[in-house]
N, CA, C, O and CB atoms as a CASP TS submission, in Angstrom:
PFRMAT TS
TARGET T0000
AUTHOR 0000-0000-0000
METHOD Language model
MODEL 1
PARENT N/A
ATOM      1  N   UNK     1     -55.479 139.315  90.015  1.00  0.00           N
ATOM      2  CA  UNK     1     -54.677 138.449  90.865  1.00  0.00           C
ATOM      3  C   UNK     1     -55.625 137.359  91.417  1.00  0.00           C
ATOM      4  O   UNK     1     -55.133 136.288  91.772  1.00  0.00           O
ATOM      5  CB  UNK     1     -53.971 139.273  92.037  1.00  0.00           C
ATOM      6  N   UNK     2     -57.006 137.577  91.512  1.00  0.00           N
ATOM      7  CA  UNK     2     -57.884 136.675  92.081  1.00  0.00           C
ATOM      8  C   UNK     2     -57.953 135.364  91.076  1.00  0.00           C
ATOM      9  O   UNK     2     -57.940 134.221  91.532  1.00  0.00           O
ATOM     10  CB  UNK     2     -59.308 137.408  92.315  1.00  0.00           C
ATOM     11  N   UNK     3     -58.018 135.613  89.827  1.00  0.00           N
ATOM     12  CA  UNK     3     -57.988 134.594  88.901  1.00  0.00           C
ATOM     13  C   UNK     3     -56.793 133.696  89.040  1.00  0.00           C
ATOM     14  O   UNK     3     -56.904 132.471  89.072  1.00  0.00           O
ATOM     15  CB  UNK     3     -58.050 135.146  87.606  1.00  0.00           C
ATOM     16  N   UNK     4     -55.622 134.345  89.123  1.00  0.00           N
ATOM     17  CA  UNK     4     -54.237 133.587  89.355  1.00  0.00           C
ATOM     18  C   UNK     4     -54.302 132.822  90.555  1.00  0.00           C
ATOM     19  O   UNK     4     -53.848 131.678  90.535  1.00  0.00           O
ATOM     20  CB  UNK     4     -52.988 134.548  89.485  1.00  0.00           C
ATOM     21  N   UNK     5     -54.865 133.348  91.732  1.00  0.00           N
ATOM     22  CA  UNK     5     -54.983 132.727  93.036  1.00  0.00           C
ATOM     23  C   UNK     5     -55.935 131.509  92.907  1.00  0.00           C
ATOM     24  O   UNK     5     -55.684 130.480  93.533  1.00  0.00           O
ATOM     25  CB  UNK     5     -55.508 133.766  94.108  1.00  0.00           C
ATOM     26  N   UNK     6     -56.992 131.605  92.128  1.00  0.00           N
ATOM     27  CA  UNK     6     -57.921 130.521  92.042  1.00  0.00           C
ATOM     28  C   UNK     6     -57.324 129.550  91.138  1.00  0.00           C
ATOM     29  O   UNK     6     -57.632 128.379  91.359  1.00  0.00           O
ATOM     30  CB  UNK     6     -59.294 130.950  91.579  1.00  0.00           C
ATOM     31  N   UNK     7     -56.495 129.795  90.115  1.00  0.00           N
ATOM     32  CA  UNK     7     -55.939 128.867  89.204  1.00  0.00           C
ATOM     33  C   UNK     7     -54.755 128.005  89.972  1.00  0.00           C
ATOM     34  O   UNK     7     -54.528 126.808  89.802  1.00  0.00           O
ATOM     35  CB  UNK     7     -55.391 129.683  87.911  1.00  0.00           C
ATOM     36  N   UNK     8     -54.089 128.867  90.821  1.00  0.00           N
ATOM     37  CA  UNK     8     -52.891 128.167  91.500  1.00  0.00           C
ATOM     38  C   UNK     8     -53.093 128.297  93.059  1.00  0.00           C
ATOM     39  O   UNK     8     -52.359 129.032  93.720  1.00  0.00           O
ATOM     40  CB  UNK     8     -51.413 128.868  91.034  1.00  0.00           C
ATOM     41  N   UNK     9     -54.000 127.640  93.563  1.00  0.00           N
ATOM     42  CA  UNK     9     -54.267 127.896  95.127  1.00  0.00           C
ATOM     43  C   UNK     9     -53.114 127.499  96.084  1.00  0.00           C
ATOM     44  O   UNK     9     -53.121 127.833  97.268  1.00  0.00           O
ATOM     45  CB  UNK     9     -55.546 127.056  95.608  1.00  0.00           C
ATOM     46  N   UNK    10     -52.068 126.730  95.484  1.00  0.00           N
ATOM     47  CA  UNK    10     -50.941 126.462  96.405  1.00  0.00           C
ATOM     48  C   UNK    10     -49.854 127.527  96.363  1.00  0.00           C
ATOM     49  O   UNK    10     -48.898 127.440  97.133  1.00  0.00           O
ATOM     50  CB  UNK    10     -50.322 125.122  96.082  1.00  0.00           C
ATOM     51  N   UNK    11     -49.960 128.515  95.507  1.00  0.00           N
ATOM     52  CA  UNK    11     -49.024 129.547  95.342  1.00  0.00           C
ATOM     53  C   UNK    11     -49.431 130.819  96.132  1.00  0.00           C
ATOM     54  O   UNK    11     -50.615 131.086  96.335  1.00  0.00           O
ATOM     55  CB  UNK    11     -48.870 129.837  93.882  1.00  0.00           C
ATOM     56  N   UNK    12     -48.381 131.617  96.581  1.00  0.00           N
ATOM     57  CA  UNK    12     -48.553 132.910  97.199  1.00  0.00           C
ATOM     58  C   UNK    12     -48.612 134.019  96.126  1.00  0.00           C
ATOM     59  O   UNK    12     -47.561 134.494  95.696  1.00  0.00           O
ATOM     60  CB  UNK    12     -47.412 133.173  98.197  1.00  0.00           C
ATOM     61  N   UNK    13     -49.731 134.414  95.715  1.00  0.00           N
ATOM     62  CA  UNK    13     -49.836 135.379  94.538  1.00  0.00           C
ATOM     63  C   UNK    13     -49.531 136.775  95.036  1.00  0.00           C
ATOM     64  O   UNK    13     -49.388 137.695  94.230  1.00  0.00           O
ATOM     65  CB  UNK    13     -51.298 135.351  93.856  1.00  0.00           C
ATOM     66  N   UNK    14     -49.427 136.958  96.339  1.00  0.00           N
ATOM     67  CA  UNK    14     -49.076 138.379  96.863  1.00  0.00           C
ATOM     68  C   UNK    14     -47.634 138.729  96.412  1.00  0.00           C
ATOM     69  O   UNK    14     -47.307 139.916  96.391  1.00  0.00           O
ATOM     70  CB  UNK    14     -49.176 138.464  98.525  1.00  0.00           C
ATOM     71  N   UNK    15     -46.732 137.738  96.040  1.00  0.00           N
ATOM     72  CA  UNK    15     -45.418 138.008  95.645  1.00  0.00           C
ATOM     73  C   UNK    15     -45.429 138.327  94.161  1.00  0.00           C
ATOM     74  O   UNK    15     -44.335 138.647  93.696  1.00  0.00           O
ATOM     75  CB  UNK    15     -44.506 136.851  95.977  1.00  0.00           C
ATOM     76  N   UNK    16     -46.415 138.299  93.373  1.00  0.00           N
ATOM     77  CA  UNK    16     -46.447 138.650  92.133  1.00  0.00           C
ATOM     78  C   UNK    16     -46.351 140.063  91.892  1.00  0.00           C
ATOM     79  O   UNK    16     -46.976 140.868  92.583  1.00  0.00           O
ATOM     80  CB  UNK    16     -47.489 138.159  91.604  1.00  0.00           C
ATOM     81  N   UNK    17     -45.525 140.435  90.854  1.00  0.00           N
ATOM     82  CA  UNK    17     -45.388 141.943  90.640  1.00  0.00           C
ATOM     83  C   UNK    17     -45.974 142.322  89.294  1.00  0.00           C
ATOM     84  O   UNK    17     -45.610 141.707  88.292  1.00  0.00           O
ATOM     85  CB  UNK    17     -43.858 142.413  90.702  1.00  0.00           C
ATOM     86  N   UNK    18     -46.888 143.331  89.217  1.00  0.00           N
ATOM     87  CA  UNK    18     -47.538 143.808  88.012  1.00  0.00           C
ATOM     88  C   UNK    18     -46.400 144.439  87.246  1.00  0.00           C
ATOM     89  O   UNK    18     -45.769 145.379  87.728  1.00  0.00           O
ATOM     90  CB  UNK    18     -48.752 144.827  88.296  1.00  0.00           C
ATOM     91  N   UNK    19     -46.132 143.928  86.055  1.00  0.00           N
ATOM     92  CA  UNK    19     -44.964 144.488  85.401  1.00  0.00           C
ATOM     93  C   UNK    19     -45.292 145.129  84.035  1.00  0.00           C
ATOM     94  O   UNK    19     -44.450 145.852  83.503  1.00  0.00           O
ATOM     95  CB  UNK    19     -43.922 143.404  85.224  1.00  0.00           C
ATOM     96  N   UNK    20     -46.494 144.890  83.442  1.00  0.00           N
ATOM     97  CA  UNK    20     -46.738 145.386  82.066  1.00  0.00           C
ATOM     98  C   UNK    20     -48.295 145.484  81.885  1.00  0.00           C
ATOM     99  O   UNK    20     -49.058 144.680  82.419  1.00  0.00           O
ATOM    100  CB  UNK    20     -46.061 144.393  80.947  1.00  0.00           C
ATOM    101  N   UNK    21     -48.686 146.460  81.145  1.00  0.00           N
ATOM    102  CA  UNK    21     -50.056 146.687  80.629  1.00  0.00           C
ATOM    103  C   UNK    21     -49.795 146.819  79.182  1.00  0.00           C
ATOM    104  O   UNK    21     -49.122 147.729  78.697  1.00  0.00           O
ATOM    105  CB  UNK    21     -50.822 147.978  81.258  1.00  0.00           C
ATOM    106  N   UNK    22     -50.426 145.759  78.435  1.00  0.00           N
ATOM    107  CA  UNK    22     -50.164 145.705  76.921  1.00  0.00           C
ATOM    108  C   UNK    22     -51.594 145.914  76.218  1.00  0.00           C
ATOM    109  O   UNK    22     -52.622 145.378  76.632  1.00  0.00           O
ATOM    110  CB  UNK    22     -49.449 144.192  76.454  1.00  0.00           C
ATOM    111  N   UNK    23     -51.531 146.705  75.179  1.00  0.00           N
ATOM    112  CA  UNK    23     -52.616 146.864  74.354  1.00  0.00           C
ATOM    113  C   UNK    23     -52.397 146.254  73.051  1.00  0.00           C
ATOM    114  O   UNK    23     -51.608 146.829  72.302  1.00  0.00           O
ATOM    115  CB  UNK    23     -52.936 148.213  74.225  1.00  0.00           C
ATOM    116  N   UNK    24     -52.981 145.150  72.640  1.00  0.00           N
ATOM    117  CA  UNK    24     -52.713 144.536  71.361  1.00  0.00           C
ATOM    118  C   UNK    24     -53.598 145.045  70.213  1.00  0.00           C
ATOM    119  O   UNK    24     -54.684 145.594  70.403  1.00  0.00           O
ATOM    120  CB  UNK    24     -52.872 143.071  71.493  1.00  0.00           C
ATOM    121  N   UNK    25     -53.067 144.828  69.046  1.00  0.00           N
ATOM    122  CA  UNK    25     -53.792 145.409  67.771  1.00  0.00           C
ATOM    123  C   UNK    25     -55.169 144.921  67.449  1.00  0.00           C
ATOM    124  O   UNK    25     -55.941 145.517  66.700  1.00  0.00           O
ATOM    125  CB  UNK    25     -52.989 145.116  66.549  1.00  0.00           C
ATOM    126  N   UNK    26     -55.443 143.714  68.110  1.00  0.00           N
ATOM    127  CA  UNK    26     -56.731 143.184  67.927  1.00  0.00           C
ATOM    128  C   UNK    26     -57.814 143.742  68.960  1.00  0.00           C
ATOM    129  O   UNK    26     -58.972 143.324  68.969  1.00  0.00           O
ATOM    130  CB  UNK    26     -56.618 141.689  68.017  1.00  0.00           C
ATOM    131  N   UNK    27     -57.382 144.629  69.747  1.00  0.00           N
ATOM    132  CA  UNK    27     -58.396 145.191  70.701  1.00  0.00           C
ATOM    133  C   UNK    27     -58.252 144.633  72.100  1.00  0.00           C
ATOM    134  O   UNK    27     -58.905 145.118  73.024  1.00  0.00           O
ATOM    135  CB  UNK    27     -59.818 144.906  70.204  1.00  0.00           C
ATOM    136  N   UNK    28     -57.427 143.640  72.278  1.00  0.00           N
ATOM    137  CA  UNK    28     -57.341 142.980  73.522  1.00  0.00           C
ATOM    138  C   UNK    28     -56.311 143.697  74.416  1.00  0.00           C
ATOM    139  O   UNK    28     -55.312 144.255  73.964  1.00  0.00           O
ATOM    140  CB  UNK    28     -56.985 141.515  73.314  1.00  0.00           C
ATOM    141  N   UNK    29     -56.637 143.637  75.732  1.00  0.00           N
ATOM    142  CA  UNK    29     -55.599 144.249  76.761  1.00  0.00           C
ATOM    143  C   UNK    29     -55.038 143.082  77.629  1.00  0.00           C
ATOM    144  O   UNK    29     -55.725 142.114  77.958  1.00  0.00           O
ATOM    145  CB  UNK    29     -56.322 145.415  77.783  1.00  0.00           C
ATOM    146  N   UNK    30     -53.803 143.246  77.951  1.00  0.00           N
ATOM    147  CA  UNK    30     -53.196 142.183  78.904  1.00  0.00           C
ATOM    148  C   UNK    30     -52.516 142.838  80.025  1.00  0.00           C
ATOM    149  O   UNK    30     -51.802 143.828  79.868  1.00  0.00           O
ATOM    150  CB  UNK    30     -52.161 141.244  78.187  1.00  0.00           C
ATOM    151  N   UNK    31     -52.751 142.255  81.207  1.00  0.00           N
ATOM    152  CA  UNK    31     -51.948 142.667  82.322  1.00  0.00           C
ATOM    153  C   UNK    31     -50.849 141.444  82.503  1.00  0.00           C
ATOM    154  O   UNK    31     -51.143 140.251  82.435  1.00  0.00           O
ATOM    155  CB  UNK    31     -52.924 142.931  83.693  1.00  0.00           C
ATOM    156  N   UNK    32     -49.671 141.914  82.720  1.00  0.00           N
ATOM    157  CA  UNK    32     -48.582 140.838  82.840  1.00  0.00           C
ATOM    158  C   UNK    32     -47.923 140.956  84.372  1.00  0.00           C
ATOM    159  O   UNK    32     -47.503 141.997  84.878  1.00  0.00           O
ATOM    160  CB  UNK    32     -47.350 141.088  81.592  1.00  0.00           C
ATOM    161  N   UNK    33     -47.937 139.788  84.910  1.00  0.00           N
ATOM    162  CA  UNK    33     -47.409 139.705  86.223  1.00  0.00           C
ATOM    163  C   UNK    33     -46.003 138.899  86.161  1.00  0.00           C
ATOM    164  O   UNK    33     -45.866 137.832  85.564  1.00  0.00           O
ATOM    165  CB  UNK    33     -48.489 138.999  87.183  1.00  0.00           C
ATOM    166  N   UNK    34     -45.078 139.510  86.802  1.00  0.00           N
ATOM    167  CA  UNK    34     -43.759 138.837  86.866  1.00  0.00           C
ATOM    168  C   UNK    34     -43.844 137.804  87.945  1.00  0.00           C
ATOM    169  O   UNK    34     -44.045 138.139  89.113  1.00  0.00           O
ATOM    170  CB  UNK    34     -42.579 139.846  87.147  1.00  0.00           C
ATOM    171  N   UNK    35     -43.689 136.503  87.569  1.00  0.00           N
ATOM    172  CA  UNK    35     -43.666 135.371  88.601  1.00  0.00           C
ATOM    173  C   UNK    35     -42.375 134.973  89.014  1.00  0.00           C
ATOM    174  O   UNK    35     -42.284 134.039  89.812  1.00  0.00           O
ATOM    175  CB  UNK    35     -44.317 134.172  88.117  1.00  0.00           C
ATOM    176  N   UNK    36     -41.290 135.582  88.561  1.00  0.00           N
ATOM    177  CA  UNK    36     -39.956 135.353  89.065  1.00  0.00           C
ATOM    178  C   UNK    36     -39.214 134.318  88.051  1.00  0.00           C
ATOM    179  O   UNK    36     -39.737 133.824  87.052  1.00  0.00           O
ATOM    180  CB  UNK    36     -40.039 134.777  90.604  1.00  0.00           C
ATOM    181  N   UNK    37     -37.968 134.104  88.485  1.00  0.00           N
ATOM    182  CA  UNK    37     -37.141 133.316  87.657  1.00  0.00           C
ATOM    183  C   UNK    37     -37.399 131.749  87.829  1.00  0.00           C
ATOM    184  O   UNK    37     -37.617 131.254  88.935  1.00  0.00           O
ATOM    185  CB  UNK    37     -35.697 133.674  87.968  1.00  0.00           C
ATOM    186  N   UNK    38     -37.361 131.059  86.730  1.00  0.00           N
ATOM    187  CA  UNK    38     -37.533 129.614  86.741  1.00  0.00           C
ATOM    188  C   UNK    38     -36.492 128.930  85.919  1.00  0.00           C
ATOM    189  O   UNK    38     -35.829 129.604  85.131  1.00  0.00           O
ATOM    190  CB  UNK    38     -38.892 129.239  86.247  1.00  0.00           C
ATOM    191  N   UNK    39     -36.299 127.681  86.036  1.00  0.00           N
ATOM    192  CA  UNK    39     -35.224 127.064  85.310  1.00  0.00           C
ATOM    193  C   UNK    39     -35.273 127.233  83.718  1.00  0.00           C
ATOM    194  O   UNK    39     -34.305 127.067  82.976  1.00  0.00           O
ATOM    195  CB  UNK    39     -35.231 125.604  85.669  1.00  0.00           C
ATOM    196  N   UNK    40     -36.501 127.574  83.342  1.00  0.00           N
ATOM    197  CA  UNK    40     -36.717 127.862  81.813  1.00  0.00           C
ATOM    198  C   UNK    40     -36.520 129.411  81.473  1.00  0.00           C
ATOM    199  O   UNK    40     -36.495 129.802  80.306  1.00  0.00           O
ATOM    200  CB  UNK    40     -38.270 127.407  81.356  1.00  0.00           C
ATOM    201  N   UNK    41     -36.386 130.234  82.523  1.00  0.00           N
ATOM    202  CA  UNK    41     -36.263 131.625  82.289  1.00  0.00           C
ATOM    203  C   UNK    41     -37.254 132.440  83.125  1.00  0.00           C
ATOM    204  O   UNK    41     -37.958 131.886  83.969  1.00  0.00           O
ATOM    205  CB  UNK    41     -36.445 131.900  80.842  1.00  0.00           C
ATOM    206  N   UNK    42     -37.308 133.721  82.897  1.00  0.00           N
ATOM    207  CA  UNK    42     -38.254 134.617  83.666  1.00  0.00           C
ATOM    208  C   UNK    42     -39.673 134.305  83.130  1.00  0.00           C
ATOM    209  O   UNK    42     -40.007 134.370  81.946  1.00  0.00           O
ATOM    210  CB  UNK    42     -37.884 136.225  83.481  1.00  0.00           C
ATOM    211  N   UNK    43     -40.523 133.929  84.262  1.00  0.00           N
ATOM    212  CA  UNK    43     -41.965 133.644  83.869  1.00  0.00           C
ATOM    213  C   UNK    43     -42.786 134.804  84.151  1.00  0.00           C
ATOM    214  O   UNK    43     -42.672 135.425  85.208  1.00  0.00           O
ATOM    215  CB  UNK    43     -42.559 132.428  84.604  1.00  0.00           C
ATOM    216  N   UNK    44     -43.686 135.145  83.156  1.00  0.00           N
ATOM    217  CA  UNK    44     -44.738 136.115  83.245  1.00  0.00           C
ATOM    218  C   UNK    44     -46.069 135.390  83.127  1.00  0.00           C
ATOM    219  O   UNK    44     -46.191 134.400  82.405  1.00  0.00           O
ATOM    220  CB  UNK    44     -44.587 137.199  82.163  1.00  0.00           C
ATOM    221  N   UNK    45     -47.028 135.879  83.822  1.00  0.00           N
ATOM    222  CA  UNK    45     -48.472 135.359  83.691  1.00  0.00           C
ATOM    223  C   UNK    45     -49.288 136.471  83.267  1.00  0.00           C
ATOM    224  O   UNK    45     -49.357 137.496  83.945  1.00  0.00           O
ATOM    225  CB  UNK    45     -49.063 134.758  85.029  1.00  0.00           C
ATOM    226  N   UNK    46     -49.955 136.309  82.100  1.00  0.00           N
ATOM    227  CA  UNK    46     -50.780 137.368  81.529  1.00  0.00           C
ATOM    228  C   UNK    46     -52.283 137.013  81.776  1.00  0.00           C
ATOM    229  O   UNK    46     -52.729 135.874  81.638  1.00  0.00           O
ATOM    230  CB  UNK    46     -50.471 137.544  79.974  1.00  0.00           C
ATOM    231  N   UNK    47     -52.966 138.023  82.127  1.00  0.00           N
ATOM    232  CA  UNK    47     -54.418 137.935  82.197  1.00  0.00           C
ATOM    233  C   UNK    47     -54.978 138.905  81.101  1.00  0.00           C
ATOM    234  O   UNK    47     -54.686 140.100  81.085  1.00  0.00           O
ATOM    235  CB  UNK    47     -54.957 138.311  83.680  1.00  0.00           C
ATOM    236  N   UNK    48     -55.800 138.310  80.189  1.00  0.00           N
ATOM    237  CA  UNK    48     -56.270 139.044  79.128  1.00  0.00           C
ATOM    238  C   UNK    48     -57.672 139.526  79.132  1.00  0.00           C
ATOM    239  O   UNK    48     -58.517 138.903  79.775  1.00  0.00           O
ATOM    240  CB  UNK    48     -56.079 138.331  78.056  1.00  0.00           C
ATOM    241  N   UNK    49     -57.973 140.568  78.474  1.00  0.00           N
ATOM    242  CA  UNK    49     -59.414 141.248  78.441  1.00  0.00           C
ATOM    243  C   UNK    49     -59.741 141.449  77.062  1.00  0.00           C
ATOM    244  O   UNK    49     -58.864 141.842  76.292  1.00  0.00           O
ATOM    245  CB  UNK    49     -59.512 142.678  79.207  1.00  0.00           C
ATOM    246  N   UNK    50     -60.989 141.207  76.635  1.00  0.00           N
ATOM    247  CA  UNK    50     -61.358 141.556  75.257  1.00  0.00           C
ATOM    248  C   UNK    50     -61.699 142.988  75.189  1.00  0.00           C
ATOM    249  O   UNK    50     -61.529 143.700  76.178  1.00  0.00           O
ATOM    250  CB  UNK    50     -62.520 140.721  74.751  1.00  0.00           C
ATOM    251  N   UNK    51     -62.210 143.494  73.991  1.00  0.00           N
ATOM    252  CA  UNK    51     -62.601 144.858  73.829  1.00  0.00           C
ATOM    253  C   UNK    51     -63.564 145.494  74.745  1.00  0.00           C
ATOM    254  O   UNK    51     -63.613 146.710  74.935  1.00  0.00           O
ATOM    255  CB  UNK    51     -63.090 144.988  72.620  1.00  0.00           C
ATOM    256  N   UNK    52     -64.337 144.611  75.312  1.00  0.00           N
ATOM    257  CA  UNK    52     -65.425 145.116  76.194  1.00  0.00           C
ATOM    258  C   UNK    52     -64.862 144.963  77.745  1.00  0.00           C
ATOM    259  O   UNK    52     -65.605 145.036  78.724  1.00  0.00           O
ATOM    260  CB  UNK    52     -66.882 144.212  75.925  1.00  0.00           C
ATOM    261  N   UNK    53     -63.541 144.756  77.811  1.00  0.00           N
ATOM    262  CA  UNK    53     -62.837 144.524  79.179  1.00  0.00           C
ATOM    263  C   UNK    53     -63.455 143.381  79.913  1.00  0.00           C
ATOM    264  O   UNK    53     -63.475 143.397  81.144  1.00  0.00           O
ATOM    265  CB  UNK    53     -62.914 145.805  80.112  1.00  0.00           C
ATOM    266  N   UNK    54     -63.993 142.324  79.185  1.00  0.00           N
ATOM    267  CA  UNK    54     -64.326 141.087  79.929  1.00  0.00           C
ATOM    268  C   UNK    54     -63.164 140.171  80.000  1.00  0.00           C
ATOM    269  O   UNK    54     -62.539 139.879  78.980  1.00  0.00           O
ATOM    270  CB  UNK    54     -65.491 140.361  79.298  1.00  0.00           C
ATOM    271  N   UNK    55     -62.854 139.710  81.158  1.00  0.00           N
ATOM    272  CA  UNK    55     -61.586 138.908  81.375  1.00  0.00           C
ATOM    273  C   UNK    55     -61.767 137.546  80.802  1.00  0.00           C
ATOM    274  O   UNK    55     -62.811 136.914  80.965  1.00  0.00           O
ATOM    275  CB  UNK    55     -61.207 138.789  82.900  1.00  0.00           C
ATOM    276  N   UNK    56     -60.839 137.136  80.190  1.00  0.00           N
ATOM    277  CA  UNK    56     -60.636 135.700  79.704  1.00  0.00           C
ATOM    278  C   UNK    56     -60.109 134.887  80.683  1.00  0.00           C
ATOM    279  O   UNK    56     -59.011 135.217  81.131  1.00  0.00           O
ATOM    280  CB  UNK    56     -59.756 135.589  78.555  1.00  0.00           C
ATOM    281  N   UNK    57     -60.696 133.801  81.160  1.00  0.00           N
ATOM    282  CA  UNK    57     -60.489 132.981  82.318  1.00  0.00           C
ATOM    283  C   UNK    57     -59.266 132.078  82.039  1.00  0.00           C
ATOM    284  O   UNK    57     -58.824 131.389  82.959  1.00  0.00           O
ATOM    285  CB  UNK    57     -61.775 132.144  82.651  1.00  0.00           C
ATOM    286  N   UNK    58     -58.743 132.052  80.909  1.00  0.00           N
ATOM    287  CA  UNK    58     -57.613 131.233  80.575  1.00  0.00           C
ATOM    288  C   UNK    58     -56.277 132.134  80.626  1.00  0.00           C
ATOM    289  O   UNK    58     -56.100 133.096  79.878  1.00  0.00           O
ATOM    290  CB  UNK    58     -57.845 130.574  79.126  1.00  0.00           C
ATOM    291  N   UNK    59     -55.391 131.716  81.571  1.00  0.00           N
ATOM    292  CA  UNK    59     -54.212 132.491  81.659  1.00  0.00           C
ATOM    293  C   UNK    59     -53.261 132.138  80.674  1.00  0.00           C
ATOM    294  O   UNK    59     -53.233 131.019  80.161  1.00  0.00           O
ATOM    295  CB  UNK    59     -53.630 132.397  82.914  1.00  0.00           C
ATOM    296  N   UNK    60     -52.383 133.168  80.359  1.00  0.00           N
ATOM    297  CA  UNK    60     -51.213 132.971  79.327  1.00  0.00           C
ATOM    298  C   UNK    60     -49.995 132.968  80.029  1.00  0.00           C
ATOM    299  O   UNK    60     -49.761 133.865  80.840  1.00  0.00           O
ATOM    300  CB  UNK    60     -51.125 134.072  78.224  1.00  0.00           C
ATOM    301  N   UNK    61     -49.120 131.982  79.792  1.00  0.00           N
ATOM    302  CA  UNK    61     -47.767 131.885  80.454  1.00  0.00           C
ATOM    303  C   UNK    61     -46.677 132.065  79.446  1.00  0.00           C
ATOM    304  O   UNK    61     -46.660 131.401  78.409  1.00  0.00           O
ATOM    305  CB  UNK    61     -47.575 130.518  81.173  1.00  0.00           C
ATOM    306  N   UNK    62     -45.731 132.989  79.750  1.00  0.00           N
ATOM    307  CA  UNK    62     -44.577 133.133  78.789  1.00  0.00           C
ATOM    308  C   UNK    62     -43.328 133.218  79.678  1.00  0.00           C
ATOM    309  O   UNK    62     -43.320 133.768  80.780  1.00  0.00           O
ATOM    310  CB  UNK    62     -44.719 134.465  77.811  1.00  0.00           C
ATOM    311  N   UNK    63     -42.292 132.634  79.108  1.00  0.00           N
ATOM    312  CA  UNK    63     -40.944 132.690  79.616  1.00  0.00           C
ATOM    313  C   UNK    63     -40.039 133.535  78.674  1.00  0.00           C
ATOM    314  O   UNK    63     -40.229 133.547  77.458  1.00  0.00           O
ATOM    315  CB  UNK    63     -40.387 131.256  79.779  1.00  0.00           C
ATOM    316  N   UNK    64     -39.079 134.219  79.259  1.00  0.00           N
ATOM    317  CA  UNK    64     -38.104 135.017  78.422  1.00  0.00           C
ATOM    318  C   UNK    64     -36.748 134.705  78.963  1.00  0.00           C
ATOM    319  O   UNK    64     -35.750 135.224  78.463  1.00  0.00           O
ATOM    320  CB  UNK    64     -38.382 136.607  78.461  1.00  0.00           C
TER
END
């Protein structure tokens, strides 16, 4: 959540809900945070980690 807070300093990240832990076939791991409903749909913010559990500093945004 610290990375999300640094990336979006104007947002209250304490309201984010950890909603998923995903293990991808390429060895990466992702934590998904439910950021709530938006005009485009439900927004999820993913923080990804490589095989060595080193965090990728680029966030992934997906809407459903």
